[in-house]
Amino acid sequence: MSDRQCAPRPARRDVSDLFSGGRLVAIPRKAARREQLLVHLAQTLFPADRTYTEPEVNEALRTVHEDCSALRRYLITSGLLTRTRDGRSYRRSTTTL
């Protein structure tokens, strides 16, 4: 019974505490927490059924944080966004979400 008396753990993918007024307060330093944020951003900012230019990716990311280039790099290195070799187009990865 003592397990039921413990406060429920927050949902693993809940990243609302990282935002204030719809803006990202800071990019998490811990890799696991940052990954949660990146999954959230990929799912909410980039529908999987379209291709984006780099300026479109930057614009979408700037809606939540001024350092769009860091977020873009994190999304690429985590495999959540894919980029063509020439860097002209981006897509949300559907295999990693």
Coordinates of N, CA, C and O in Angstrom, one line a residue:
M1 N 0.8 -1.2 0.0 CA 0.0 0.0 0.0 C 0.8 1.3 0.0 O 0.4 2.3 -0.5
S2 N 2.0 1.2 0.5 CA 2.9 2.4 0.6 C 3.2 2.9 -0.8 O 3.4 4.1 -1.0
D3 N 3.3 2.1 -1.8 CA 3.5 2.5 -3.2 C 2.4 3.4 -3.7 O 2.7 4.4 -4.4
R4 N 1.2 3.1 -3.3 CA 0.1 3.9 -3.7 C 0.0 5.3 -3.0 O -0.6 6.2 -3.5
Q5 N 0.7 5.4 -1.9 CA 0.6 6.6 -1.1 C 1.7 7.6 -1.7 O 1.6 8.8 -1.4
C6 N 2.6 7.2 -2.4 CA 3.6 8.1 -3.0 C 2.9 8.9 -4.1 O 2.0 8.5 -4.7
A7 N 3.5 10.1 -4.2 CA 3.0 11.0 -5.2 C 3.2 10.4 -6.6 O 4.3 9.8 -6.8
P8 N 2.3 10.6 -7.5 CA 2.5 10.0 -8.8 C 3.7 10.7 -9.5 O 3.9 11.9 -9.3
R9 N 4.5 9.9 -10.2 CA 5.6 10.5 -11.0 C 5.1 11.3 -12.2 O 4.1 10.9 -12.8
P10 N 5.7 12.4 -12.5 CA 5.3 13.1 -13.7 C 5.5 12.2 -15.0 O 6.3 11.4 -15.0
A11 N 4.6 12.5 -15.9 CA 4.7 11.8 -17.2 C 6.1 11.9 -17.8 O 6.7 13.0 -17.8
R12 N 6.6 10.9 -18.3 CA 8.0 10.9 -18.8 C 8.2 11.9 -19.9 O 9.2 12.6 -20.0
R13 N 7.2 12.1 -20.8 CA 7.4 13.0 -21.9 C 6.8 14.4 -21.6 O 6.8 15.3 -22.5
D14 N 6.4 14.7 -20.4 CA 5.9 16.0 -20.0 C 7.1 17.0 -19.9 O 8.0 16.8 -19.1
V15 N 7.1 18.0 -20.7 CA 8.2 19.0 -20.7 C 7.7 20.4 -20.4 O 8.4 21.4 -20.6
S16 N 6.4 20.5 -19.9 CA 5.8 21.8 -19.6 C 6.6 22.6 -18.6 O 6.6 23.8 -18.7
D17 N 7.3 21.9 -17.7 CA 8.1 22.7 -16.8 C 9.4 23.4 -17.4 O 10.0 24.2 -16.8
L18 N 9.7 23.0 -18.6 CA 10.8 23.7 -19.3 C 10.4 25.0 -20.1 O 11.2 25.7 -20.6
F19 N 9.1 25.3 -20.0 CA 8.5 26.4 -20.8 C 7.9 27.4 -19.8 O 7.4 27.0 -18.8
S20 N 8.0 28.7 -20.2 CA 7.3 29.7 -19.5 C 6.7 30.7 -20.5 O 7.4 31.2 -21.4
G21 N 5.4 30.8 -20.5 CA 4.8 31.7 -21.5 C 4.9 31.2 -22.9 O 5.0 32.0 -23.8
G22 N 5.0 29.9 -23.1 CA 5.2 29.3 -24.4 C 6.6 29.3 -24.9 O 6.8 28.9 -26.0
R23 N 7.5 29.9 -24.1 CA 8.9 29.9 -24.6 C 9.7 29.0 -23.7 O 9.5 28.8 -22.5
L24 N 10.7 28.4 -24.4 CA 11.6 27.5 -23.7 C 12.5 28.3 -22.8 O 13.2 29.2 -23.3
V25 N 12.6 27.9 -21.5 CA 13.4 28.7 -20.6 C 14.9 28.4 -20.8 O 15.7 29.4 -20.8
A26 N 15.2 27.2 -21.0 CA 16.6 26.8 -21.2 C 16.7 25.4 -21.9 O 15.8 24.6 -21.7
I27 N 17.7 25.2 -22.7 CA 17.9 23.9 -23.3 C 18.5 23.0 -22.2 O 19.5 23.3 -21.7
P28 N 17.9 21.9 -21.8 CA 18.4 21.0 -20.8 C 19.8 20.5 -21.1 O 20.1 20.2 -22.2
R29 N 20.6 20.4 -20.0 CA 22.0 19.9 -20.2 C 22.0 18.4 -20.1 O 22.8 17.8 -20.8
K30 N 21.1 17.8 -19.3 CA 21.1 16.4 -19.2 C 20.5 15.8 -20.5 O 19.5 16.2 -21.0
A31 N 21.3 14.8 -21.0 CA 20.9 14.2 -22.3 C 19.5 13.6 -22.4 O 18.7 13.9 -23.3
A32 N 19.1 12.9 -21.3 CA 17.8 12.3 -21.3 C 16.7 13.3 -21.3 O 15.7 13.2 -22.0
R33 N 16.8 14.4 -20.6 CA 15.8 15.4 -20.5 C 15.8 16.2 -21.8 O 14.7 16.6 -22.3
R34 N 17.0 16.5 -22.4 CA 17.0 17.2 -23.7 C 16.3 16.3 -24.7 O 15.6 16.9 -25.6
E35 N 16.5 15.0 -24.7 CA 15.9 14.1 -25.7 C 14.4 14.2 -25.6 O 13.7 14.3 -26.6
Q36 N 13.8 14.3 -24.3 CA 12.4 14.5 -24.1 C 11.9 15.8 -24.8 O 10.9 15.8 -25.5
L37 N 12.7 16.8 -24.6 CA 12.4 18.1 -25.2 C 12.4 18.0 -26.7 O 11.5 18.5 -27.4
L38 N 13.4 17.4 -27.3 CA 13.6 17.3 -28.7 C 12.4 16.5 -29.3 O 11.9 16.9 -30.4
V39 N 12.0 15.4 -28.7 CA 10.9 14.7 -29.2 C 9.6 15.5 -29.2 O 8.9 15.6 -30.2
H40 N 9.4 16.3 -28.1 CA 8.3 17.2 -28.0 C 8.3 18.2 -29.2 O 7.3 18.5 -29.8
L41 N 9.5 18.8 -29.4 CA 9.6 19.9 -30.4 C 9.4 19.3 -31.8 O 8.7 19.9 -32.6
A42 N 9.9 18.1 -32.1 CA 9.8 17.5 -33.4 C 8.3 17.2 -33.6 O 7.8 17.4 -34.7
Q43 N 7.6 16.7 -32.6 CA 6.2 16.3 -32.8 C 5.3 17.5 -32.9 O 4.3 17.5 -33.7
T44 N 5.6 18.6 -32.2 CA 4.7 19.7 -32.2 C 5.0 20.8 -33.3 O 4.1 21.5 -33.7
L45 N 6.2 20.9 -33.7 CA 6.6 21.9 -34.6 C 6.7 21.4 -36.1 O 6.7 22.3 -37.0
F46 N 6.9 20.1 -36.3 CA 7.2 19.6 -37.6 C 6.4 18.4 -38.0 O 6.7 17.3 -37.7
P47 N 5.2 18.7 -38.6 CA 4.4 17.6 -39.1 C 5.3 16.7 -40.0 O 6.1 17.2 -40.8
A48 N 5.1 15.4 -39.9 CA 5.9 14.4 -40.6 C 5.7 14.4 -42.1 O 6.5 13.8 -42.8
D49 N 4.6 14.9 -42.6 CA 4.2 14.8 -44.0 C 4.7 15.9 -44.9 O 4.2 16.1 -46.0
R50 N 5.7 16.6 -44.5 CA 6.2 17.7 -45.3 C 7.7 17.9 -45.2 O 8.3 17.5 -44.3
T51 N 8.2 18.6 -46.2 CA 9.7 19.0 -46.3 C 9.8 20.4 -45.9 O 8.9 21.2 -46.2
Y52 N 10.9 20.8 -45.2 CA 11.1 22.1 -44.7 C 12.5 22.6 -45.3 O 13.4 21.9 -45.4
T53 N 12.6 23.9 -45.5 CA 13.8 24.6 -45.8 C 14.5 24.9 -44.5 O 13.8 25.0 -43.4
E54 N 15.8 25.2 -44.5 CA 16.4 25.6 -43.3 C 15.8 26.9 -42.6 O 15.6 26.9 -41.4
P55 N 15.5 27.9 -43.4 CA 14.8 29.1 -42.8 C 13.5 28.7 -42.2 O 13.1 29.3 -41.2
E56 N 12.7 27.8 -42.8 CA 11.5 27.3 -42.1 C 11.7 26.6 -40.8 O 11.0 26.8 -39.8
V57 N 12.7 25.8 -40.8 CA 13.1 25.1 -39.5 C 13.5 26.1 -38.5 O 13.0 26.1 -37.3
N58 N 14.3 27.1 -38.9 CA 14.8 28.1 -37.9 C 13.6 28.9 -37.4 O 13.5 29.2 -36.2
E59 N 12.7 29.3 -38.3 CA 11.5 30.1 -37.9 C 10.7 29.4 -36.9 O 10.2 29.9 -35.9
A60 N 10.4 28.1 -37.2 CA 9.6 27.3 -36.2 C 10.3 27.2 -34.9 O 9.7 27.3 -33.8
L61 N 11.6 26.9 -34.9 CA 12.3 26.8 -33.6 C 12.4 28.1 -32.8 O 12.4 28.2 -31.6
R62 N 12.5 29.3 -33.6 CA 12.5 30.6 -32.9 C 11.2 30.9 -32.2 O 11.2 31.8 -31.3
T63 N 10.2 30.2 -32.5 CA 8.9 30.5 -31.8 C 9.0 30.0 -30.3 O 8.2 30.4 -29.5
V64 N 10.0 29.1 -30.0 CA 10.1 28.6 -28.7 C 11.5 29.0 -28.0 O 11.6 29.1 -26.8
H65 N 12.5 29.3 -28.8 CA 13.8 29.7 -28.2 C 14.7 30.4 -29.3 O 14.6 30.1 -30.5
E66 N 15.5 31.4 -28.8 CA 16.2 32.2 -29.7 C 17.4 31.4 -30.3 O 17.9 31.8 -31.4
D67 N 17.9 30.4 -29.7 CA 19.1 29.7 -30.2 C 18.6 28.5 -31.1 O 18.7 27.3 -30.8
C68 N 18.0 28.9 -32.3 CA 17.4 27.9 -33.2 C 18.5 27.0 -33.8 O 18.3 25.9 -34.1
S69 N 19.7 27.5 -34.0 CA 20.8 26.7 -34.6 C 21.2 25.6 -33.6 O 21.4 24.4 -34.1
A70 N 21.2 25.8 -32.3 CA 21.6 24.7 -31.4 C 20.5 23.7 -31.4 O 20.7 22.5 -31.5
L71 N 19.2 24.1 -31.3 CA 18.1 23.2 -31.4 C 18.1 22.4 -32.7 O 17.8 21.2 -32.6
R72 N 18.3 23.1 -33.8 CA 18.3 22.4 -35.1 C 19.4 21.3 -35.1 O 19.2 20.2 -35.5
R73 N 20.6 21.6 -34.6 CA 21.7 20.6 -34.6 C 21.3 19.5 -33.7 O 21.6 18.3 -34.0
Y74 N 20.8 19.7 -32.5 CA 20.3 18.7 -31.6 C 19.3 17.8 -32.3 O 19.4 16.5 -32.1
L75 N 18.4 18.4 -33.0 CA 17.3 17.6 -33.7 C 17.9 16.7 -34.7 O 17.5 15.5 -34.9
I76 N 18.9 17.2 -35.5 CA 19.6 16.4 -36.5 C 20.4 15.3 -35.9 O 20.3 14.1 -36.3
T77 N 21.3 15.6 -34.9 CA 22.1 14.6 -34.3 C 21.4 13.5 -33.6 O 21.8 12.4 -33.5
S78 N 20.2 13.9 -33.1 CA 19.3 12.9 -32.4 C 18.6 12.0 -33.4 O 18.0 11.0 -33.0
G79 N 18.6 12.4 -34.7 CA 17.9 11.6 -35.7 C 16.4 12.0 -35.8 O 15.6 11.3 -36.5
L80 N 15.9 13.0 -35.1 CA 14.5 13.4 -35.1 C 14.2 14.2 -36.4 O 13.0 14.2 -36.8
L81 N 15.2 14.9 -36.9 CA 15.0 15.6 -38.2 C 16.1 15.0 -39.1 O 17.2 14.7 -38.6
T82 N 15.8 14.9 -40.3 CA 16.8 14.5 -41.3 C 17.1 15.6 -42.2 O 16.2 16.4 -42.5
R83 N 18.3 15.7 -42.8 CA 18.7 16.8 -43.7 C 19.3 16.2 -44.9 O 20.1 15.2 -44.8
T84 N 19.0 16.7 -46.0 CA 19.7 16.3 -47.3 C 21.1 16.7 -47.2 O 21.5 17.6 -46.4
R85 N 22.0 16.0 -48.0 CA 23.4 16.3 -48.0 C 23.8 17.7 -48.2 O 24.7 18.3 -47.6
D86 N 23.0 18.4 -49.1 CA 23.3 19.8 -49.4 C 22.7 20.7 -48.4 O 22.9 21.9 -48.5
G87 N 21.9 20.2 -47.4 CA 21.4 21.1 -46.4 C 20.2 21.9 -46.8 O 19.8 22.8 -46.0
R88 N 19.7 21.6 -48.0 CA 18.5 22.4 -48.5 C 17.2 22.0 -48.0 O 16.3 22.9 -47.9
S89 N 17.0 20.8 -47.6 CA 15.7 20.4 -47.1 C 15.8 19.5 -45.9 O 16.8 18.7 -45.7
Y90 N 14.8 19.6 -45.0 CA 14.7 18.9 -43.8 C 13.4 18.2 -43.7 O 12.4 18.7 -44.2
R91 N 13.3 17.0 -43.0 CA 12.1 16.3 -42.8 C 12.1 15.7 -41.4 O 13.2 15.4 -40.9
R92 N 11.0 15.6 -40.8 CA 10.9 14.9 -39.5 C 11.0 13.4 -39.7 O 10.4 12.9 -40.6
S93 N 11.8 12.8 -39.0 CA 12.0 11.3 -39.1 C 10.8 10.6 -38.5 O 10.3 11.0 -37.4
T94 N 10.2 9.7 -39.2 CA 9.1 9.0 -38.7 C 9.5 7.7 -38.0 O 8.7 7.1 -37.3
T95 N 10.7 7.2 -38.2 CA 11.1 6.0 -37.6 C 11.6 6.1 -36.1 O 11.6 5.1 -35.4
T96 N 11.9 7.3 -35.7 CA 12.4 7.5 -34.3 C 11.4 8.0 -33.3 O 11.6 8.1 -32.2
L97 N 10.2 8.4 -33.8 CA 9.2 8.9 -32.9 C 8.2 7.9 -32.5 O 7.9 6.9 -33.1

